[in-house]
Each structure stands twice: as C-alpha cells, then as structure tokens.
PDB file of C-alpha atoms and ligand atoms in Angstrom:
ATOM      1  CA  UNK A   1      11.658 -50.668 -22.458  1.00  0.00           C
ATOM      2  CA  UNK A   2      13.526 -47.413 -23.022  1.00  0.00           C
ATOM      3  CA  UNK A   3      11.416 -44.344 -23.222  1.00  0.00           C
ATOM      4  CA  UNK A   4      11.347 -40.576 -23.025  1.00  0.00           C
ATOM      5  CA  UNK A   5       8.605 -38.447 -21.512  1.00  0.00           C
ATOM      6  CA  UNK A   6       8.363 -34.987 -23.051  1.00  0.00           C
ATOM      7  CA  UNK A   7       6.322 -31.994 -21.968  1.00  0.00           C
ATOM      8  CA  UNK A   8       6.604 -28.610 -20.278  1.00  0.00           C
ATOM      9  CA  UNK A   9       7.280 -28.173 -16.559  1.00  0.00           C
ATOM     10  CA  UNK A  10       4.141 -29.142 -14.682  1.00  0.00           C
ATOM     11  CA  UNK A  11       2.833 -31.425 -17.447  1.00  0.00           C
ATOM     12  CA  UNK A  12       2.852 -34.451 -15.136  1.00  0.00           C
ATOM     13  CA  UNK A  13       5.985 -36.215 -16.420  1.00  0.00           C
ATOM     14  CA  UNK A  14       7.231 -36.989 -12.911  1.00  0.00           C
ATOM     15  CA  UNK A  15       3.876 -38.372 -11.769  1.00  0.00           C
ATOM     16  CA  UNK A  16       3.512 -40.593 -14.824  1.00  0.00           C
ATOM     17  CA  UNK A  17       7.130 -41.721 -14.606  1.00  0.00           C
ATOM     18  CA  UNK A  18       6.588 -42.903 -11.025  1.00  0.00           C
ATOM     19  CA  UNK A  19       3.651 -45.019 -12.141  1.00  0.00           C
ATOM     20  CA  UNK A  20       5.665 -46.517 -14.995  1.00  0.00           C
ATOM     21  CA  UNK A  21       8.442 -47.375 -12.549  1.00  0.00           C
ATOM     22  CA  UNK A  22       5.971 -49.451 -10.514  1.00  0.00           C
ATOM     23  CA  UNK A  23       4.330 -51.056 -13.506  1.00  0.00           C
ATOM     24  CA  UNK A  24       7.410 -51.971 -15.533  1.00  0.00           C
ATOM     25  CA  UNK A  25      10.066 -52.228 -12.827  1.00  0.00           C
ATOM     26  CA  UNK A  26      12.450 -49.910 -14.653  1.00  0.00           C
ATOM     27  CA  UNK A  27      13.997 -46.776 -13.117  1.00  0.00           C
ATOM     28  CA  UNK A  28      13.013 -43.184 -13.740  1.00  0.00           C
ATOM     29  CA  UNK A  29      16.087 -41.246 -14.763  1.00  0.00           C
ATOM     30  CA  UNK A  30      15.319 -37.616 -14.035  1.00  0.00           C
ATOM     31  CA  UNK A  31      18.198 -35.293 -14.859  1.00  0.00           C
ATOM     32  CA  UNK A  32      16.538 -32.673 -12.613  1.00  0.00           C
ATOM     33  CA  UNK A  33      16.560 -35.124  -9.656  1.00  0.00           C
ATOM     34  CA  UNK A  34      20.152 -36.152 -10.404  1.00  0.00           C
ATOM     35  CA  UNK A  35      21.257 -32.515 -10.578  1.00  0.00           C
ATOM     36  CA  UNK A  36      19.385 -31.633  -7.363  1.00  0.00           C
ATOM     37  CA  UNK A  37      21.134 -34.574  -5.658  1.00  0.00           C
ATOM     38  CA  UNK A  38      24.492 -33.269  -6.904  1.00  0.00           C
ATOM     39  CA  UNK A  39      23.670 -29.792  -5.556  1.00  0.00           C
ATOM     40  CA  UNK A  40      22.629 -31.230  -2.178  1.00  0.00           C
ATOM     41  CA  UNK A  41      25.790 -33.347  -2.011  1.00  0.00           C
ATOM     42  CA  UNK A  42      27.933 -30.319  -2.894  1.00  0.00           C
ATOM     43  CA  UNK A  43      29.774 -32.134  -5.698  1.00  0.00           C
ATOM     44  CA  UNK A  44      31.736 -30.287  -8.378  1.00  0.00           C
ATOM     45  CA  UNK A  45      28.853 -30.783 -10.832  1.00  0.00           C
ATOM     46  CA  UNK A  46      26.402 -29.550  -8.179  1.00  0.00           C
ATOM     47  CA  UNK A  47      28.415 -26.403  -7.595  1.00  0.00           C
ATOM     48  CA  UNK A  48      28.495 -25.657 -11.322  1.00  0.00           C
ATOM     49  CA  UNK A  49      24.768 -26.372 -11.761  1.00  0.00           C
ATOM     50  CA  UNK A  50      23.201 -24.645  -8.744  1.00  0.00           C
ATOM     51  CA  UNK A  51      23.018 -21.007  -9.875  1.00  0.00           C
ATOM     52  CA  UNK A  52      21.910 -22.003 -13.363  1.00  0.00           C
ATOM     53  CA  UNK A  53      19.127 -24.195 -11.984  1.00  0.00           C
ATOM     54  CA  UNK A  54      17.929 -21.593  -9.482  1.00  0.00           C
ATOM     55  CA  UNK A  55      17.597 -19.131 -12.367  1.00  0.00           C
ATOM     56  CA  UNK A  56      15.450 -21.602 -14.317  1.00  0.00           C
ATOM     57  CA  UNK A  57      18.032 -21.931 -17.087  1.00  0.00           C
ATOM     58  CA  UNK A  58      19.493 -25.051 -18.625  1.00  0.00           C
ATOM     59  CA  UNK A  59      22.642 -26.711 -17.328  1.00  0.00           C
ATOM     60  CA  UNK A  60      25.243 -27.301 -20.042  1.00  0.00           C
ATOM     61  CA  UNK A  61      24.817 -30.213 -22.438  1.00  0.00           C
ATOM     62  CA  UNK A  62      28.292 -31.419 -21.526  1.00  0.00           C
ATOM     63  CA  UNK A  63      27.240 -31.975 -17.891  1.00  0.00           C
ATOM     64  CA  UNK A  64      23.852 -33.566 -18.499  1.00  0.00           C
ATOM     65  CA  UNK A  65      24.980 -35.781 -21.389  1.00  0.00           C
ATOM     66  CA  UNK A  66      27.706 -37.222 -19.179  1.00  0.00           C
ATOM     67  CA  UNK A  67      25.336 -37.754 -16.241  1.00  0.00           C
ATOM     68  CA  UNK A  68      22.893 -39.633 -18.466  1.00  0.00           C
ATOM     69  CA  UNK A  69      25.567 -41.700 -20.204  1.00  0.00           C
ATOM     70  CA  UNK A  70      26.916 -42.851 -16.832  1.00  0.00           C
ATOM     71  CA  UNK A  71      23.467 -43.469 -15.347  1.00  0.00           C
ATOM     72  CA  UNK A  72      22.179 -45.736 -18.135  1.00  0.00           C
ATOM     73  CA  UNK A  73      25.173 -48.006 -17.502  1.00  0.00           C
ATOM     74  CA  UNK A  74      23.991 -48.753 -13.966  1.00  0.00           C
ATOM     75  CA  UNK A  75      22.697 -52.261 -13.375  1.00  0.00           C
ATOM     76  CA  UNK A  76      19.138 -51.228 -12.562  1.00  0.00           C
ATOM     77  CA  UNK A  77      18.833 -49.648 -16.029  1.00  0.00           C
ATOM     78  CA  UNK A  78      19.872 -52.781 -17.913  1.00  0.00           C
ATOM     79  CA  UNK A  79      16.263 -53.721 -18.745  1.00  0.00           C
ATOM     80  CA  UNK A  80      15.289 -50.171 -19.604  1.00  0.00           C
ATOM     81  CA  UNK A  81      14.537 -46.745 -18.187  1.00  0.00           C
ATOM     82  CA  UNK A  82      12.258 -43.762 -18.344  1.00  0.00           C
ATOM     83  CA  UNK A  83      14.018 -40.515 -19.138  1.00  0.00           C
ATOM     84  CA  UNK A  84      12.296 -37.546 -17.523  1.00  0.00           C
ATOM     85  CA  UNK A  85      13.644 -34.077 -18.279  1.00  0.00           C
ATOM     86  CA  UNK A  86      16.204 -35.300 -20.795  1.00  0.00           C
ATOM     87  CA  UNK A  87      16.729 -34.624 -23.646  1.00  0.00           C
ATOM     88  CA  UNK A  88      15.738 -30.987 -23.359  1.00  0.00           C
ATOM     89  CA  UNK A  89      17.291 -29.651 -26.564  1.00  0.00           C
ATOM     90  CA  UNK A  90      17.727 -31.019 -30.071  1.00  0.00           C
ATOM     91  CA  UNK A  91      21.528 -31.318 -29.570  1.00  0.00           C
ATOM     92  CA  UNK A  92      20.830 -33.399 -26.421  1.00  0.00           C
ATOM     93  CA  UNK A  93      18.486 -35.625 -28.440  1.00  0.00           C
ATOM     94  CA  UNK A  94      21.233 -36.155 -31.002  1.00  0.00           C
ATOM     95  CA  UNK A  95      23.732 -36.839 -28.218  1.00  0.00           C
ATOM     96  CA  UNK A  96      21.320 -39.362 -26.669  1.00  0.00           C
ATOM     97  CA  UNK A  97      20.944 -41.192 -29.963  1.00  0.00           C
ATOM     98  CA  UNK A  98      24.741 -41.448 -30.198  1.00  0.00           C
ATOM     99  CA  UNK A  99      25.169 -42.407 -26.516  1.00  0.00           C
ATOM    100  CA  UNK A 100      22.643 -45.235 -26.859  1.00  0.00           C
ATOM    101  CA  UNK A 101      24.018 -46.362 -30.226  1.00  0.00           C
ATOM    102  CA  UNK A 102      27.447 -46.594 -28.599  1.00  0.00           C
ATOM    103  CA  UNK A 103      25.950 -49.018 -26.073  1.00  0.00           C
ATOM    104  CA  UNK A 104      24.052 -50.982 -28.734  1.00  0.00           C
ATOM    105  CA  UNK A 105      20.712 -49.583 -27.525  1.00  0.00           C
ATOM    106  CA  UNK A 106      17.870 -47.520 -28.923  1.00  0.00           C
ATOM    107  CA  UNK A 107      14.634 -45.921 -27.733  1.00  0.00           C
ATOM    108  CA  UNK A 108      11.335 -47.823 -27.807  1.00  0.00           C
ATOM    109  CA  UNK A 109       9.066 -44.796 -27.447  1.00  0.00           C
ATOM    110  CA  UNK A 110       8.987 -41.023 -27.129  1.00  0.00           C
ATOM    111  CA  UNK A 111       5.798 -39.844 -25.456  1.00  0.00           C
ATOM    112  CA  UNK A 112       4.759 -36.230 -25.299  1.00  0.00           C
ATOM    113  CA  UNK A 113       2.270 -35.004 -22.704  1.00  0.00           C
ATOM    114  CA  UNK A 114       0.328 -32.228 -24.434  1.00  0.00           C
ATOM    115  CA  UNK A 115      -1.024 -29.670 -22.006  1.00  0.00           C
ATOM    116  CA  UNK A 116      -2.758 -26.351 -22.024  1.00  0.00           C
ATOM    117  CA  UNK A 117      -0.051 -23.897 -20.958  1.00  0.00           C
ATOM    118  CA  UNK A 118      -2.443 -21.756 -18.937  1.00  0.00           C
ATOM    119  CA  UNK A 119      -2.850 -24.692 -16.507  1.00  0.00           C
ATOM    120  CA  UNK A 120       0.846 -25.084 -15.765  1.00  0.00           C
ATOM    121  CA  UNK A 121       1.392 -22.313 -13.223  1.00  0.00           C
ATOM    122  CA  UNK A 122      -1.559 -23.574 -11.171  1.00  0.00           C
ATOM    123  CA  UNK A 123      -0.161 -27.109 -11.286  1.00  0.00           C
ATOM    124  CA  UNK A 124       3.198 -25.864 -10.035  1.00  0.00           C
ATOM    125  CA  UNK A 125       1.462 -24.025  -7.155  1.00  0.00           C
ATOM    126  CA  UNK A 126      -0.435 -27.205  -6.305  1.00  0.00           C
ATOM    127  CA  UNK A 127       2.816 -29.195  -6.310  1.00  0.00           C
ATOM    128  CA  UNK A 128       4.274 -26.667  -3.830  1.00  0.00           C
ATOM    129  CA  UNK A 129       1.164 -26.841  -1.604  1.00  0.00           C
ATOM    130  CA  UNK A 130       1.154 -30.669  -1.670  1.00  0.00           C
ATOM    131  CA  UNK A 131       4.864 -30.788  -0.841  1.00  0.00           C
ATOM    132  CA  UNK A 132       4.438 -28.375   2.072  1.00  0.00           C
ATOM    133  CA  UNK A 133       1.403 -30.327   3.349  1.00  0.00           C
ATOM    134  CA  UNK A 134       3.452 -33.541   3.239  1.00  0.00           C
ATOM    135  CA  UNK A 135       6.275 -31.870   5.163  1.00  0.00           C
ATOM    136  CA  UNK A 136       8.644 -32.086   2.176  1.00  0.00           C
ATOM    137  CA  UNK A 137      11.181 -29.608   0.848  1.00  0.00           C
ATOM    138  CA  UNK A 138       9.944 -27.310  -1.913  1.00  0.00           C
ATOM    139  CA  UNK A 139      12.180 -27.059  -4.988  1.00  0.00           C
ATOM    140  CA  UNK A 140      14.207 -23.848  -5.140  1.00  0.00           C
ATOM    141  CA  UNK A 141      12.942 -23.242  -8.692  1.00  0.00           C
ATOM    142  CA  UNK A 142       9.252 -23.838  -7.865  1.00  0.00           C
ATOM    143  CA  UNK A 143       8.335 -20.176  -7.524  1.00  0.00           C
ATOM    144  CA  UNK A 144       6.424 -18.088 -10.071  1.00  0.00           C
ATOM    145  CA  UNK A 145       9.510 -16.164 -11.321  1.00  0.00           C
ATOM    146  CA  UNK A 146      11.723 -19.213 -11.938  1.00  0.00           C
ATOM    147  CA  UNK A 147       8.761 -21.143 -13.271  1.00  0.00           C
ATOM    148  CA  UNK A 148       8.120 -18.501 -15.914  1.00  0.00           C
ATOM    149  CA  UNK A 149      11.773 -18.656 -16.950  1.00  0.00           C
ATOM    150  CA  UNK A 150      11.636 -22.463 -17.102  1.00  0.00           C
ATOM    151  CA  UNK A 151       8.591 -22.208 -19.344  1.00  0.00           C
ATOM    152  CA  UNK A 152      10.410 -19.708 -21.587  1.00  0.00           C
ATOM    153  CA  UNK A 153      13.385 -22.095 -21.776  1.00  0.00           C
ATOM    154  CA  UNK A 154      10.993 -24.908 -22.617  1.00  0.00           C
ATOM    155  CA  UNK A 155       9.350 -22.958 -25.445  1.00  0.00           C
ATOM    156  CA  UNK A 156      12.652 -21.834 -26.926  1.00  0.00           C
ATOM    157  CA  UNK A 157      14.760 -24.973 -26.565  1.00  0.00           C
ATOM    158  CA  UNK A 158      12.657 -28.019 -25.691  1.00  0.00           C
ATOM    159  CA  UNK A 159       9.453 -27.581 -27.692  1.00  0.00           C
ATOM    160  CA  UNK A 160      11.448 -28.128 -30.959  1.00  0.00           C
ATOM    161  CA  UNK A 161      11.993 -31.722 -29.800  1.00  0.00           C
ATOM    162  CA  UNK A 162       8.428 -32.556 -30.845  1.00  0.00           C
ATOM    163  CA  UNK A 163       9.294 -31.777 -34.452  1.00  0.00           C
ATOM    164  CA  UNK A 164      12.614 -33.594 -34.119  1.00  0.00           C
ATOM    165  CA  UNK A 165      10.996 -36.821 -32.887  1.00  0.00           C
ATOM    166  CA  UNK A 166       8.085 -36.464 -35.295  1.00  0.00           C
ATOM    167  CA  UNK A 167      10.756 -36.405 -37.998  1.00  0.00           C
ATOM    168  CA  UNK A 168      12.365 -39.604 -36.750  1.00  0.00           C
ATOM    169  CA  UNK A 169       8.906 -41.240 -36.600  1.00  0.00           C
ATOM    170  CA  UNK A 170       9.246 -41.941 -32.853  1.00  0.00           C
ATOM    171  CA  UNK A 171       6.836 -39.349 -31.426  1.00  0.00           C
ATOM    172  CA  UNK A 172       3.579 -40.365 -29.740  1.00  0.00           C
ATOM    173  CA  UNK A 173       1.310 -37.799 -28.131  1.00  0.00           C
ATOM    174  CA  UNK A 174      -1.076 -38.141 -25.191  1.00  0.00           C
ATOM    175  CA  UNK A 175      -3.585 -35.688 -23.775  1.00  0.00           C
ATOM    176  CA  UNK A 176      -1.897 -34.464 -20.599  1.00  0.00           C
ATOM    177  CA  UNK A 177      -5.006 -32.501 -19.582  1.00  0.00           C
ATOM    178  CA  UNK A 178      -6.942 -35.720 -18.988  1.00  0.00           C
ATOM    179  CA  UNK A 179      -7.022 -36.998 -15.414  1.00  0.00           C
ATOM    180  CA  UNK A 180      -3.970 -38.793 -14.098  1.00  0.00           C
ATOM    181  CA  UNK A 181      -5.376 -42.327 -14.509  1.00  0.00           C
ATOM    182  CA  UNK A 182      -6.540 -41.610 -18.057  1.00  0.00           C
ATOM    183  CA  UNK A 183      -3.089 -40.327 -19.006  1.00  0.00           C
ATOM    184  CA  UNK A 184      -1.536 -43.464 -17.508  1.00  0.00           C
ATOM    185  CA  UNK A 185      -3.922 -45.603 -19.553  1.00  0.00           C
ATOM    186  CA  UNK A 186      -3.036 -43.771 -22.771  1.00  0.00           C
ATOM    187  CA  UNK A 187       0.664 -44.275 -22.097  1.00  0.00           C
ATOM    188  CA  UNK A 188       0.142 -47.974 -21.306  1.00  0.00           C
ATOM    189  CA  UNK A 189      -1.630 -48.367 -24.655  1.00  0.00           C
ATOM    190  CA  UNK A 190       1.296 -46.835 -26.515  1.00  0.00           C
ATOM    191  CA  UNK A 191       3.811 -48.996 -24.659  1.00  0.00           C
ATOM    192  CA  UNK A 192       1.944 -52.215 -25.326  1.00  0.00           C
ATOM    193  CA  UNK A 193       1.979 -51.387 -29.049  1.00  0.00           C
ATOM    194  CA  UNK A 194       5.710 -50.586 -28.856  1.00  0.00           C
ATOM    195  CA  UNK A 195       6.388 -53.871 -27.022  1.00  0.00           C
ATOM    196  CA  UNK A 196       4.472 -55.830 -29.668  1.00  0.00           C
ATOM    197  CA  UNK A 197       6.659 -54.456 -32.491  1.00  0.00           C
TER     198      UNK A 197
HETATM  199  P1  AMP B   1      13.360 -30.582 -13.859  1.00  0.00           P
HETATM  200  O1  AMP B   1      13.333 -31.275 -12.542  1.00  0.00           O
HETATM  201  O2  AMP B   1      13.342 -31.547 -15.014  1.00  0.00           O
HETATM  202  O3  AMP B   1      12.303 -29.520 -13.991  1.00  0.00           O
HETATM  203  O4  AMP B   1      14.784 -29.834 -13.961  1.00  0.00           O
HETATM  204  C1  AMP B   1      15.117 -28.806 -13.038  1.00  0.00           C
HETATM  205  C2  AMP B   1      16.280 -27.989 -13.583  1.00  0.00           C
HETATM  206  O5  AMP B   1      17.417 -28.836 -13.764  1.00  0.00           O
HETATM  207  C3  AMP B   1      16.050 -27.354 -14.938  1.00  0.00           C
HETATM  208  O6  AMP B   1      15.363 -26.108 -14.846  1.00  0.00           O
HETATM  209  C4  AMP B   1      17.482 -27.191 -15.429  1.00  0.00           C
HETATM  210  O7  AMP B   1      18.132 -26.096 -14.801  1.00  0.00           O
HETATM  211  C5  AMP B   1      18.139 -28.471 -14.937  1.00  0.00           C
HETATM  212  N1  AMP B   1      18.016 -29.572 -15.925  1.00  0.00           N
HETATM  213  C6  AMP B   1      17.325 -30.748 -15.778  1.00  0.00           C
HETATM  214  N2  AMP B   1      17.432 -31.524 -16.872  1.00  0.00           N
HETATM  215  C7  AMP B   1      18.208 -30.823 -17.744  1.00  0.00           C
HETATM  216  C8  AMP B   1      18.662 -31.058 -19.066  1.00  0.00           C
HETATM  217  N3  AMP B   1      18.320 -32.191 -19.735  1.00  0.00           N
HETATM  218  N4  AMP B   1      19.441 -30.117 -19.653  1.00  0.00           N
HETATM  219  C9  AMP B   1      19.785 -28.979 -19.017  1.00  0.00           C
HETATM  220  N5  AMP B   1      19.372 -28.675 -17.783  1.00  0.00           N
HETATM  221  C10 AMP B   1      18.588 -29.579 -17.137  1.00  0.00           C
END
C-alpha cells in the first residue's frame, strides 16, 4: 500500500499517518521529520535546510526528491509507505511519479484531509501545548508567524496538488474536521476499496 496524505499544516496528517502505520505495518515517510532529523544531526542537507524551514518556506525540490527516492528504497518500505508532507508542489508530484516508475512502483491512493482553515492555527497551538505537557521539544516553526507563512506556502504551492491528482483520477477526499476516529474510519474505507482493485 503506497499512499499520500495531503492537507494544510495542522490538518491531522501526522496523527492519521501514525494510525495507518500501526494498522498496516508500513512506515510513515515524513519529509518534515527527515529534514528535522538532518538539522538535528548537523548534516550538509540539514545545514542547507535549517534557515528555510525556520522561515516556514519550502526546501528545494532537489533536496527533498533525493531524500524521498533514497528512503523508499529502504527495506521497511518494500511493502509500502505513507508519504506525509511530500509531494508539496506539482513539480514534486511529477518527480514522485517518475521516481516510483523508475522503481516499478505506483501509488495506490492519494487522500486529502479537507479542513476549515480557521481551525488550523488553534490546532497548531494545541499541538504546542500537548508537546510541552508531554515534556517534548516544540518544533521551531510551530509559532504563529512561521505557521502563517507555512499556510501561505501551502495555499500558493501545495493546494494546486488537489487539482493535479483530481486530473490523474487518484484523488480521494475525507472530512478532516470530523473527529480523529471518524477520519481514520473514512481513510480505512478508501484503502479497503483501493486494496480490492
Ligand atoms: P512538515 O513537518 O511537513 O510541516 O514540514 C516542515 C518543514 O519542512 C516545511 O515547512 C518545509 O520547510 C520543509 N519541508 C517538508 N517537506 C517538504 C517538501 N516536500 N518540500 C519542501 N520542503 C519541505
């Protein structure tokens, strides 16, 4: 099962991806997590990405395409994966299609979490509060200023992916404003149809 979760920051992609990991035993490939790990490890990629990420902007396609291409080759991704935060632009979607085709693979589903944008800032604040309460480290870009920029980037560059995947016939939409379990159930329904194909 190879799938993409689409939606703005704060839509619940990460939460749903974690549940899918448990249910289907396939890894969540989050380019944001991979980039944050590279920043923390101080790698060359991390050094190039840090300032861009802190400003809420997008890291170059060249970097993220390579990260994803390498990551899907790992053994744990052989049976499938959930892409979270990638692709984020139409050129990345085209690159992904070519990357997978080069490996003899293709996507099984593209699922968009539709959310009311006015709810997103509050969700981000809740994520920060939950992280602090759990003693975790808050993301450098989880502050209102960076969040607004991330949302602007999403509107300008990522939202067009809905039309792109609608055009390829792969797009499925779920109501991301429903409660977490209901969203999970909607996604499970889509995946069981995709698996039956
Ligand atoms: P996320 O955890 O998905 O919200 O990503 C956090 C940050 O990592 C984004 O604001 C970008 O700076 C960077 N990033 C993650 N995925 C991508 C991507 N597919 N393309 C470009 N930049 C990305």
